[in-house]
XYZ file of C-alpha atoms in Angstrom:
693
model
C 0.084 -0.092 -0.210
C 2.440 2.690 0.829
C 4.114 1.821 -2.591
C 1.139 2.374 -4.382
C 0.786 5.407 -2.245
C 4.112 6.691 -3.354
C 3.495 5.902 -6.896
C 0.389 7.815 -6.806
C 2.293 10.869 -5.127
C 5.063 10.610 -7.911
C 2.511 10.284 -10.637
C 0.490 13.644 -9.096
C 3.911 15.313 -8.644
C 4.815 14.559 -12.417
C 1.453 15.659 -13.796
C 1.745 18.639 -11.606
C 5.110 19.069 -12.991
C 4.208 18.473 -16.289
C 1.258 21.054 -16.185
C 3.445 23.885 -14.858
C 6.088 23.196 -17.239
C 3.376 23.402 -19.876
C 1.778 26.439 -18.541
C 5.296 27.838 -18.318
C 6.082 27.105 -21.994
C 2.521 28.804 -22.840
C 3.706 31.779 -20.850
C 6.783 31.815 -22.519
C 5.520 31.737 -25.741
C 3.116 34.288 -25.160
C 5.383 36.944 -23.637
C 7.970 36.088 -26.223
C 6.147 35.632 -29.587
C 8.124 35.488 -32.755
C 8.557 38.406 -34.888
C 5.906 37.214 -37.531
C 4.027 40.518 -38.877
C 0.824 39.957 -40.298
C 1.879 41.228 -43.650
C 5.442 41.281 -45.061
C 7.238 44.066 -46.334
C 7.374 43.334 -49.894
C 8.213 45.441 -53.261
C 5.217 47.381 -54.794
C 4.068 45.614 -57.998
C 2.186 47.204 -60.921
C 0.673 44.587 -62.873
C -1.283 44.464 -66.224
C -4.806 43.500 -66.668
C -4.020 39.596 -66.499
C -1.640 39.659 -63.547
C 1.625 39.843 -65.292
C 4.048 42.039 -63.733
C 4.601 45.408 -65.332
C 6.930 47.051 -62.524
C 8.144 46.720 -59.347
C 9.456 49.103 -56.814
C 12.237 47.819 -54.421
C 11.443 48.180 -50.598
C 12.289 50.990 -48.437
C 15.765 49.067 -47.381
C 16.136 48.611 -51.006
C 15.675 45.162 -51.714
C 13.738 43.502 -54.492
C 11.329 41.422 -52.736
C 8.420 40.161 -54.499
C 5.278 38.510 -52.521
C 5.128 34.847 -53.559
C 2.316 32.275 -53.072
C 2.495 28.553 -53.912
C 0.452 28.668 -56.911
C 3.139 31.363 -58.593
C 5.784 28.960 -58.263
C 6.563 25.675 -60.582
C 5.578 22.693 -58.350
C 8.684 20.396 -59.353
C 10.450 23.357 -57.786
C 8.515 23.227 -54.705
C 9.175 19.312 -54.815
C 12.880 19.744 -55.371
C 13.227 22.376 -52.630
C 11.188 20.360 -50.082
C 13.423 17.152 -50.800
C 16.632 19.166 -50.724
C 16.129 20.966 -47.452
C 13.618 19.460 -45.285
C 12.036 16.130 -46.550
C 9.771 15.866 -43.718
C 8.721 19.332 -43.960
C 4.765 18.208 -44.426
C 5.266 15.977 -41.129
C 7.186 17.387 -38.362
C 6.213 20.092 -35.863
C 8.969 22.874 -36.542
C 12.273 20.496 -35.512
C 12.921 17.320 -37.582
C 14.553 15.759 -34.780
C 15.659 12.672 -36.683
C 17.682 15.071 -38.917
C 19.328 16.623 -36.061
C 20.446 13.047 -34.772
C 21.357 12.572 -38.211
C 23.459 15.447 -38.236
C 24.869 15.237 -34.545
C 26.030 11.707 -35.490
C 27.710 12.715 -39.021
C 29.534 15.524 -36.909
C 30.600 13.059 -34.405
C 32.442 10.924 -36.539
C 33.649 12.735 -38.995
C 34.653 16.304 -36.777
C 32.844 18.517 -38.958
C 29.635 19.359 -40.436
C 28.456 16.864 -43.181
C 24.562 18.010 -42.986
C 22.360 20.428 -41.484
C 19.447 19.625 -39.814
C 17.273 22.606 -39.793
C 14.014 22.835 -41.265
C 12.445 25.116 -43.645
C 10.963 26.066 -40.319
C 13.905 26.955 -38.596
C 15.294 28.717 -41.702
C 12.350 31.002 -41.811
C 12.842 31.603 -38.065
C 16.428 32.785 -38.882
C 15.329 34.910 -41.799
C 12.845 37.042 -39.867
C 15.249 37.296 -36.588
C 18.904 36.692 -38.025
C 21.413 35.537 -35.593
C 24.178 37.067 -34.310
C 26.858 34.040 -34.577
C 26.488 30.069 -35.260
C 26.556 29.285 -31.803
C 24.684 26.283 -30.072
C 22.290 28.945 -28.248
C 21.376 30.766 -31.378
C 20.365 27.102 -32.778
C 18.199 26.110 -29.712
C 16.594 29.615 -29.990
C 16.049 28.939 -33.858
C 14.509 25.838 -32.822
C 11.934 27.196 -30.568
C 11.167 29.992 -32.709
C 10.361 27.300 -35.363
C 8.297 25.565 -33.022
C 6.314 28.754 -32.390
C 5.880 29.396 -36.152
C 4.315 25.893 -36.608
C 1.761 27.017 -33.907
C 1.202 30.159 -35.715
C 1.015 29.586 -39.344
C -0.022 26.567 -41.507
C 2.471 24.707 -43.623
C 1.634 26.412 -46.967
C 1.842 29.944 -45.212
C 5.615 28.915 -43.944
C 6.337 27.961 -47.407
C 5.255 31.010 -48.700
C 6.752 33.420 -46.514
C 9.874 31.515 -46.810
C 9.724 31.911 -50.851
C 9.458 35.497 -50.205
C 12.277 36.049 -47.963
C 14.867 33.633 -49.140
C 17.989 35.225 -50.119
C 19.240 34.882 -53.854
C 22.225 37.422 -53.523
C 22.571 40.962 -53.624
C 19.587 42.501 -53.002
C 17.477 40.053 -54.511
C 14.905 38.083 -52.192
C 12.374 35.648 -52.924
C 12.329 32.881 -55.391
C 10.234 35.298 -57.800
C 12.896 37.926 -58.096
C 15.383 35.574 -58.289
C 13.598 33.995 -61.014
C 13.042 37.401 -63.146
C 16.836 38.403 -62.681
C 18.720 35.109 -63.100
C 16.102 33.795 -66.057
C 13.959 36.572 -67.279
C 10.832 34.787 -66.377
C 8.200 34.341 -63.321
C 8.806 30.834 -61.737
C 5.628 29.307 -63.002
C 7.262 27.211 -65.227
C 11.032 26.539 -64.410
C 13.128 24.360 -66.232
C 14.649 21.504 -64.149
C 17.851 23.140 -64.311
C 16.784 26.442 -63.466
C 14.708 24.999 -60.209
C 17.825 23.106 -59.009
C 19.834 26.452 -59.371
C 17.496 28.378 -57.457
C 17.222 25.712 -54.625
C 20.698 25.632 -54.233
C 21.250 29.520 -53.928
C 19.766 30.558 -50.523
C 22.467 28.430 -48.903
C 25.319 30.631 -50.127
C 23.545 33.203 -51.899
C 26.607 35.402 -52.262
C 29.219 32.945 -52.999
C 26.722 30.885 -55.891
C 25.122 33.772 -56.988
C 25.957 33.111 -61.256
C 26.582 36.862 -62.293
C 29.652 36.874 -60.235
C 30.763 32.948 -59.733
C 29.081 31.087 -62.252
C 31.437 27.717 -61.591
C 30.373 27.592 -58.354
C 27.022 28.230 -59.380
C 27.129 25.546 -61.978
C 28.675 23.186 -59.287
C 26.035 23.873 -56.752
C 23.368 23.391 -59.241
C 24.567 20.139 -60.421
C 24.800 18.952 -56.594
C 21.136 19.485 -56.301
C 20.321 17.465 -59.468
C 22.496 14.412 -58.013
C 20.866 14.628 -54.696
C 17.214 14.529 -56.384
C 18.426 11.446 -58.252
C 19.258 9.861 -55.160
C 15.948 10.739 -53.285
C 13.931 9.265 -56.238
C 12.912 12.497 -57.526
C 14.206 12.369 -60.848
C 15.340 9.940 -63.030
C 19.103 9.877 -64.147
C 18.462 10.617 -67.706
C 16.590 13.804 -66.897
C 18.933 15.049 -64.466
C 21.852 14.267 -67.030
C 19.782 16.542 -69.699
C 19.233 19.345 -67.107
C 23.246 19.090 -66.129
C 23.949 19.890 -69.854
C 21.983 23.529 -69.656
C 24.017 26.478 -69.359
C 23.763 28.468 -66.315
C 23.591 32.160 -67.533
C 26.009 34.320 -65.998
C 24.097 37.587 -65.829
C 21.488 39.186 -63.775
C 18.674 41.046 -65.493
C 16.747 44.183 -64.547
C 13.321 43.349 -63.299
C 10.294 44.171 -65.720
C 10.298 48.170 -65.887
C 7.166 48.574 -68.453
C 4.812 51.548 -68.480
C 6.787 53.826 -66.295
C 4.489 56.790 -66.371
C 1.530 54.952 -65.537
C 3.431 53.005 -62.851
C 4.594 55.893 -61.120
C 0.931 57.543 -61.480
C -0.075 54.547 -59.421
C 2.040 54.598 -56.549
C -0.269 57.177 -54.516
C -2.835 54.192 -54.663
C -0.225 51.791 -53.184
C -1.504 49.460 -50.362
C 0.950 47.181 -48.572
C 1.212 43.770 -49.984
C -1.607 44.385 -52.605
C -0.798 44.541 -56.254
C -1.712 47.313 -57.946
C -3.284 46.799 -61.726
C -3.908 49.023 -64.884
C -5.812 48.285 -67.987
C -2.557 47.619 -70.189
C -1.588 44.457 -71.648
C 1.786 43.659 -71.256
C 2.487 42.052 -74.512
C 1.011 44.986 -76.191
C 3.231 47.722 -73.817
C 6.602 45.594 -74.520
C 5.849 45.924 -78.123
C 4.964 49.653 -78.343
C 7.828 50.727 -75.891
C 10.429 49.006 -78.486
C 8.998 50.547 -81.349
C 8.925 53.713 -79.677
C 12.815 53.165 -78.639
C 13.741 52.446 -82.413
C 12.013 55.125 -83.713
C 13.749 57.720 -81.594
C 16.768 56.270 -82.223
C 16.349 56.730 -85.903
C 14.792 60.336 -85.770
C 17.617 61.935 -83.671
C 18.678 63.752 -80.377
C 16.208 65.421 -78.478
C 13.076 64.012 -80.037
C 10.657 61.846 -78.200
C 7.767 59.384 -79.216
C 4.290 59.108 -77.190
C 1.744 56.507 -77.962
C -1.395 55.241 -76.791
C -3.647 52.116 -78.018
C -6.755 51.686 -76.758
C -9.710 49.402 -77.372
C -12.566 51.373 -78.828
C -15.329 49.357 -77.372
C -14.232 49.763 -74.120
C -12.103 52.469 -73.231
C -9.444 50.665 -71.869
C -5.772 51.558 -72.759
C -4.064 48.643 -73.578
C -0.448 50.019 -74.211
C 0.872 53.617 -73.646
C 4.315 55.128 -74.243
C 4.753 58.459 -72.683
C 8.267 59.049 -74.175
C 10.771 57.090 -75.801
C 12.679 56.200 -72.814
C 11.970 57.398 -69.106
C 15.406 57.732 -68.057
C 16.770 59.547 -71.276
C 17.352 63.470 -69.898
C 17.935 64.891 -73.256
C 14.647 63.820 -74.477
C 13.011 64.554 -71.239
C 11.764 61.313 -70.746
C 10.313 61.941 -67.487
C 7.683 63.817 -69.162
C 4.644 62.162 -70.020
C 3.868 63.709 -73.574
C 0.201 61.413 -73.701
C -0.887 64.183 -71.619
C 0.540 67.387 -72.685
C -1.322 69.860 -74.637
C -0.298 70.295 -78.239
C -1.284 71.411 -81.708
C -3.218 68.522 -83.262
C -2.387 69.929 -87.013
C -4.377 68.090 -89.436
C -6.122 65.257 -87.156
C -9.359 66.753 -86.405
C -10.170 67.234 -90.273
C -11.975 64.015 -90.340
C -14.705 65.275 -87.811
C -14.923 68.225 -89.903
C -16.061 66.617 -92.542
C -18.203 63.701 -90.624
C -20.392 67.092 -89.608
C -20.811 67.674 -93.369
C -21.812 64.300 -94.040
C -24.103 64.204 -91.215
C -25.923 67.751 -92.420
C -25.812 66.289 -95.826
C -23.962 69.113 -97.346
C -21.252 67.047 -99.278
C -20.799 63.298 -100.710
C -17.746 61.601 -101.169
C -17.417 62.742 -104.884
C -18.779 66.361 -104.401
C -16.322 68.895 -106.214
C -14.500 71.309 -104.028
C -12.375 74.112 -104.822
C -8.729 74.125 -103.731
C -7.897 77.794 -104.294
C -6.724 80.796 -102.648
C -9.422 82.261 -100.423
C -9.961 84.659 -97.886
C -12.393 84.391 -94.818
C -12.288 87.936 -93.356
C -8.591 88.129 -93.164
C -8.123 84.711 -92.675
C -6.272 82.731 -95.520
C -5.466 79.346 -95.099
C -2.756 77.811 -97.204
C -2.002 74.022 -98.043
C 1.299 72.140 -96.524
C 2.913 72.192 -99.921
C 2.046 75.735 -100.329
C 0.228 74.622 -103.789
C -3.453 74.297 -104.718
C -4.846 71.334 -106.610
C -8.006 73.322 -107.776
C -11.447 71.046 -108.298
C -10.839 67.936 -105.862
C -13.683 65.644 -104.636
C -14.155 65.533 -101.025
C -12.317 61.982 -101.106
C -9.707 63.387 -102.067
C -9.529 66.505 -100.240
C -9.437 64.538 -97.025
C -7.329 61.865 -98.190
C -4.532 64.557 -99.390
C -5.288 66.522 -96.310
C -5.757 69.605 -98.086
C -6.197 73.028 -95.671
C -8.467 74.866 -97.829
C -11.334 72.682 -98.556
C -11.123 71.858 -95.069
C -11.549 75.170 -94.032
C -14.240 75.874 -96.468
C -16.452 72.620 -95.064
C -15.668 73.900 -91.255
C -16.934 77.796 -92.148
C -19.880 75.954 -93.381
C -20.550 73.569 -90.545
C -19.429 75.912 -87.955
C -16.128 75.673 -85.498
C -18.422 76.073 -82.660
C -20.495 72.786 -83.459
C -17.547 71.198 -84.208
C -16.088 72.008 -80.408
C -19.499 71.406 -79.148
C -19.256 67.889 -80.266
C -15.625 67.498 -79.071
C -17.663 68.212 -75.722
C -20.253 65.930 -76.211
C -17.421 63.130 -76.623
C -15.585 64.117 -73.068
C -12.902 65.686 -74.793
C -12.206 69.727 -74.147
C -9.394 71.267 -76.489
C -7.626 74.346 -75.288
C -8.665 77.477 -76.972
C -6.018 80.524 -76.805
C -7.319 82.794 -73.718
C -10.165 84.748 -74.465
C -10.804 83.398 -77.816
C -13.750 81.944 -79.358
C -13.548 78.802 -81.616
C -12.445 79.697 -84.917
C -11.741 78.205 -88.246
C -8.214 78.141 -87.530
C -9.050 75.195 -85.218
C -9.248 72.780 -88.097
C -5.897 73.359 -89.021
C -4.578 72.834 -85.545
C -4.997 76.338 -84.111
C -6.247 74.624 -80.635
C -4.398 72.288 -78.177
C -5.334 68.681 -77.459
C -3.298 66.041 -75.652
C -2.453 62.702 -77.418
C -5.245 60.707 -75.029
C -7.871 62.949 -75.845
C -6.913 62.605 -79.902
C -7.334 58.703 -79.169
C -10.679 58.890 -77.363
C -12.162 61.213 -80.480
C -10.743 58.652 -82.988
C -12.455 55.503 -80.668
C -15.790 57.171 -82.134
C -14.824 56.265 -85.299
C -13.525 52.548 -84.771
C -16.801 52.184 -82.855
C -19.661 53.210 -85.037
C -19.497 56.700 -83.839
C -19.619 56.333 -79.925
C -16.679 57.308 -78.167
C -15.843 55.866 -74.225
C -13.689 57.843 -71.704
C -10.060 56.575 -72.140
C -8.770 54.724 -68.814
C -5.696 52.920 -67.443
C -6.321 52.367 -63.917
C -4.202 55.493 -62.529
C -7.651 57.591 -62.540
C -9.373 57.994 -58.846
C -11.630 55.662 -58.069
C -14.913 57.611 -58.497
C -13.585 59.024 -61.940
C -16.490 59.683 -64.295
C -16.738 56.961 -67.477
C -19.172 58.037 -70.149
C -19.786 57.213 -73.676
C -21.204 59.912 -76.270
C -21.772 60.239 -80.044
C -19.309 61.668 -81.956
C -20.873 61.505 -85.409
C -23.769 59.526 -86.460
C -23.110 55.912 -87.904
C -23.422 56.972 -91.524
C -21.499 59.692 -91.576
C -19.040 57.957 -89.449
C -18.872 55.032 -92.220
C -18.082 57.610 -94.835
C -14.988 59.111 -92.763
C -13.960 55.699 -92.244
C -14.438 54.660 -96.152
C -12.116 57.458 -96.765
C -9.388 57.061 -94.465
C -9.262 53.408 -95.515
C -7.790 54.593 -98.797
C -5.160 56.755 -97.251
C -1.646 55.443 -98.947
C 0.342 53.425 -96.470
C 3.570 55.136 -95.504
C 6.625 54.098 -97.954
C 7.642 50.437 -96.700
C 4.489 50.014 -94.503
C 2.620 46.712 -94.869
C -1.207 46.930 -95.573
C -2.808 46.446 -92.221
C -6.537 46.975 -92.975
C -6.611 50.594 -91.205
C -8.002 53.700 -91.544
C -5.748 56.911 -90.633
C -4.883 60.491 -90.514
C -1.919 62.622 -90.228
C -1.103 65.904 -88.830
C 1.600 68.457 -88.435
C 1.476 71.390 -86.352
C 2.434 74.795 -87.553
C 6.173 75.457 -87.662
C 7.034 71.562 -87.635
C 6.900 71.178 -83.743
C 4.367 67.883 -83.661
C 3.940 64.979 -86.105
C 1.058 62.957 -85.400
C -0.630 59.748 -86.974
C -3.861 58.171 -85.556
C -4.940 55.057 -87.278
C -7.650 52.275 -86.256
C -9.138 49.001 -87.466
C -12.731 47.715 -86.315
C -11.793 47.641 -82.908
C -8.305 48.971 -81.790
C -7.239 52.792 -81.928
C -3.420 53.526 -81.784
C -2.371 57.191 -81.410
C 1.311 58.518 -82.241
C 2.977 61.972 -81.474
C 6.503 62.276 -82.422
C 8.543 65.886 -81.408
C 10.760 67.668 -78.806
C 9.274 67.668 -75.328
C 10.349 71.574 -75.061
C 8.228 72.426 -78.202
C 11.051 73.041 -80.129
C 10.668 73.342 -84.320
C 12.202 70.414 -85.870
C 12.839 70.948 -89.681
C 11.496 68.236 -91.892
C 9.144 67.040 -89.025
C 5.653 65.607 -90.734
C 2.927 63.287 -89.833
C 3.178 61.509 -92.936
C 6.935 60.827 -92.849
C 7.526 60.783 -89.306
C 4.853 59.560 -87.388
C 2.995 57.336 -89.580
C 5.706 54.782 -90.028
C 5.847 54.385 -86.394
C 1.843 53.604 -86.176
C 2.242 50.894 -89.021
C 5.022 49.702 -86.968
C 3.176 49.905 -83.742
C 0.141 48.050 -85.046
C 2.520 45.174 -86.318
C 4.380 45.007 -82.806
C 1.458 45.221 -80.523
C 0.452 41.488 -81.411
C -3.049 42.248 -81.511
C -5.180 40.708 -84.522
C -6.258 43.090 -87.136
C -10.018 43.432 -86.629
C -11.650 44.523 -89.884
C -13.202 47.620 -90.275
C -17.020 47.792 -90.208
C -19.107 47.345 -93.613
C -21.308 49.495 -94.954
C -24.244 50.568 -93.006
C -28.050 49.974 -94.404
C -29.278 52.654 -96.606
C -25.703 54.350 -97.113
C -24.834 54.716 -100.953
C -21.822 56.154 -102.689
C -22.941 57.844 -105.966
C -20.603 58.345 -108.900
C -19.897 62.125 -109.718
C -22.305 61.952 -112.610
C -25.332 60.739 -110.337
C -25.076 63.417 -107.878
C -27.869 65.749 -107.438
C -26.996 69.342 -108.861
C -26.933 70.373 -104.949
C -24.114 68.111 -104.105
C -22.269 68.331 -107.363
C -20.216 71.185 -106.162
C -20.019 71.948 -102.583
C -19.879 76.193 -102.206
C -22.949 77.836 -100.827
C -23.332 81.710 -101.372
C -24.932 83.863 -98.781
C -28.442 83.208 -100.559
C -27.802 79.441 -99.659
C -27.540 78.392 -103.417
C -24.935 76.110 -104.743
C -22.250 78.783 -106.651
C -21.710 76.829 -110.015
C -20.244 79.710 -111.719
C -16.455 79.451 -112.754
C -14.295 82.399 -111.686
C -10.756 81.376 -112.399
C -9.603 82.687 -115.855
C -9.531 80.189 -118.698
C -6.114 78.376 -119.171
C -3.270 79.626 -120.982
C -0.103 78.026 -122.220
C 2.783 80.097 -121.199
C 5.695 77.606 -122.159
C 6.225 76.583 -124.526
C 5.002 80.122 -126.402
C 2.791 79.829 -129.575
C 5.170 79.064 -132.951
C 8.285 78.338 -130.701
C 11.153 76.316 -132.298
C 12.525 74.071 -129.811
C 16.055 71.895 -129.919
C 15.724 68.573 -127.912
C 17.951 66.778 -129.851
C 15.420 64.010 -130.807
C 18.007 62.495 -132.757
C 19.821 61.215 -129.703
C 18.795 58.454 -127.482
C 19.056 60.999 -124.490
C 16.627 63.199 -125.864
C 15.159 65.473 -123.109
C 11.544 65.950 -122.722
C 9.592 69.267 -123.120
C 8.441 70.759 -119.875
C 4.864 72.259 -120.211
C 3.590 75.308 -118.152
C 0.094 77.028 -117.961
C -1.313 79.461 -116.333
C -5.052 79.919 -114.903
C -7.559 77.411 -115.346
C -9.293 74.800 -113.093
C -7.774 71.730 -112.282
C -7.640 68.902 -112.978
C -5.845 69.544 -116.377
C -5.471 67.209 -119.492
C -2.880 67.697 -122.154
C -3.113 66.396 -125.804
C -0.085 66.274 -128.189
C -1.350 66.487 -132.035
C -4.958 65.552 -130.820
C -3.387 62.112 -128.683
C -4.306 62.467 -124.804
C -0.799 62.420 -122.623
C -0.935 59.657 -119.838
C -3.005 60.638 -116.802
C -4.756 63.878 -115.576
C -2.511 66.062 -113.868
C -3.702 68.757 -110.722
C -0.302 70.716 -111.457
C 0.062 73.125 -113.723
C 3.417 71.947 -115.367
C 3.580 68.683 -117.119
C 6.096 66.867 -119.599
C 6.025 65.748 -122.940
C 8.418 63.366 -124.883
C 7.899 63.982 -128.841
C 8.215 60.977 -131.063
C 10.295 62.672 -133.505
C 11.379 66.030 -135.149
C 8.661 68.313 -136.745
C 5.865 70.601 -136.129
C 3.544 69.489 -133.476
C 0.423 71.056 -131.479
C 0.002 71.075 -127.916
C -3.674 71.213 -126.131
C -4.624 72.023 -122.492
C -8.118 71.308 -121.529
C -9.403 72.220 -117.768
C -12.053 70.902 -115.542
C -14.634 73.264 -116.981
C -13.841 72.272 -120.289
C -12.084 75.455 -121.618
C -8.908 74.668 -123.803
C -5.618 76.361 -124.954
C -3.407 75.434 -127.770
C -0.039 76.320 -129.256
C 2.141 75.180 -132.356
C 5.540 74.357 -131.878
C 8.362 73.117 -134.210
C 10.709 70.308 -132.642
C 14.145 69.761 -133.739
């Protein structure tokens, strides 16, 4: 009985001691919790519409540390990591007793460390609370911290924190930053060789980093592959193939796309939450490359801005604020998509669109391109020449200034501005000035984004959408409005789709318009297919003049290349709406045959120009062209007066083509008398008789 009593007392004492010990451990655990913040301090990420990384910003302490989830990492890498570092990770409670016993036995028999006994939980403890030394006390503390961590975090959370914090050399932390820096890709689809290298690096990150110690990194990767074979995770042939892969000895920069939009997003940053733009990464990469290449060809101090938008939603899929954000010579930090500049001729389609709406013109309506005075305002064409009679289609395709101003005078500049306002765009007029005719030729300020917004209407059946990229305030208003009615809109598309592509450009099935501002300061090109709109601006950010700069030569090639490099499939332009016809010129009613209403509202059909006169060669001239020589020169023909276009005849036979210029050339087929005749658009003729020697 005494023995039983003593055993009972001993058991009770042991239980009390165990209870006190447990209570003490619980109290110690509560008093000294591990430093586990609810959210890790990670790099701010700006992502595209599909969650792909566009740009990351270093942490306040200067590290590239990208938050990592298990579903963002290749599963084979996870299996290799656990197999190599902590094969009983999913079973232990923070400390692997068997691994510690094995490591102690190996140390006792060999006198040095053969393998470690640290678990991934213990390694996480070291990462969140770096040890001051490699003493036994530090190791014991690490083990206790690992047990505490296991009580607070799930296995998945422990692994994700390790994958976010593990060192990979320099200021790289976490497997995502390492994969992007060493392989140029996210760790979702790592090769076996890449996975093995990333498993090996955290043990000795500075010694093994491939950009500094390539041979050591190569050997470390091979050791991991060998371990995977012995553990049964990899077949020998698979490991052998992986060992043949090169280890790249370089460190890439992390993605740095959409710089201006990314910086604009920073005020919205919330710790641990990525910021998202409407941009599509593949589109952005293509446009930025086009802008860089174009700026290099254009020369110093010139920059390029581009905006590509989905006309059906207003989403901006790509935007380039400058050719190079860090190029001070081009003021790359300035976002030229948002700077007000003169749009040149890019607003002309909307002038003609209003005229189509009002029934003032048809495609083949003739309009006079000759000098005109609007109460002191005398518009001139870009090339300082005049074409005479042209069709509305030709006037817009050739971007002639005088016809555009004639039409604007009829539809009214105030009405044009009101339509822009209705579409959510407010062009900037000179201070205290009302809308005037000059707005048709760029006498108004507009941003590239707003210009693209207007053109989304042309691509979308006349209906515009407010452009947005994600940088706007959460309560920003998004509107849609009609810029042109459907029938007039198609008439403009039909004309612009016939504009000749720039030299060397592939025909992409797009409609486009170019523009050049006064003084050669801004070159523009805006084009669209049945869904996407791309706008291009070229110029100097300081608004300096650039001799030779023009929309067709400087900006249009970038537009076509931008569509190609965006990677977007071309969407066919919309077909002719029901009820819309494009009559031939001879089928037009008299009111649409010629544009030009007088004060009484009646069509002015009288011809006011003088009759044509051939001024060279003069009548009766003898001209030596050395017709017997194989190198005989052609005869230059010149005239004055008349209404273009002109047809020339030699001895009653028409010369090739109809010319709008007042000069032509004729190659005689032999010596002797010849009669030269010119007939203008009004049917008036002039003739001279010459003798060719």
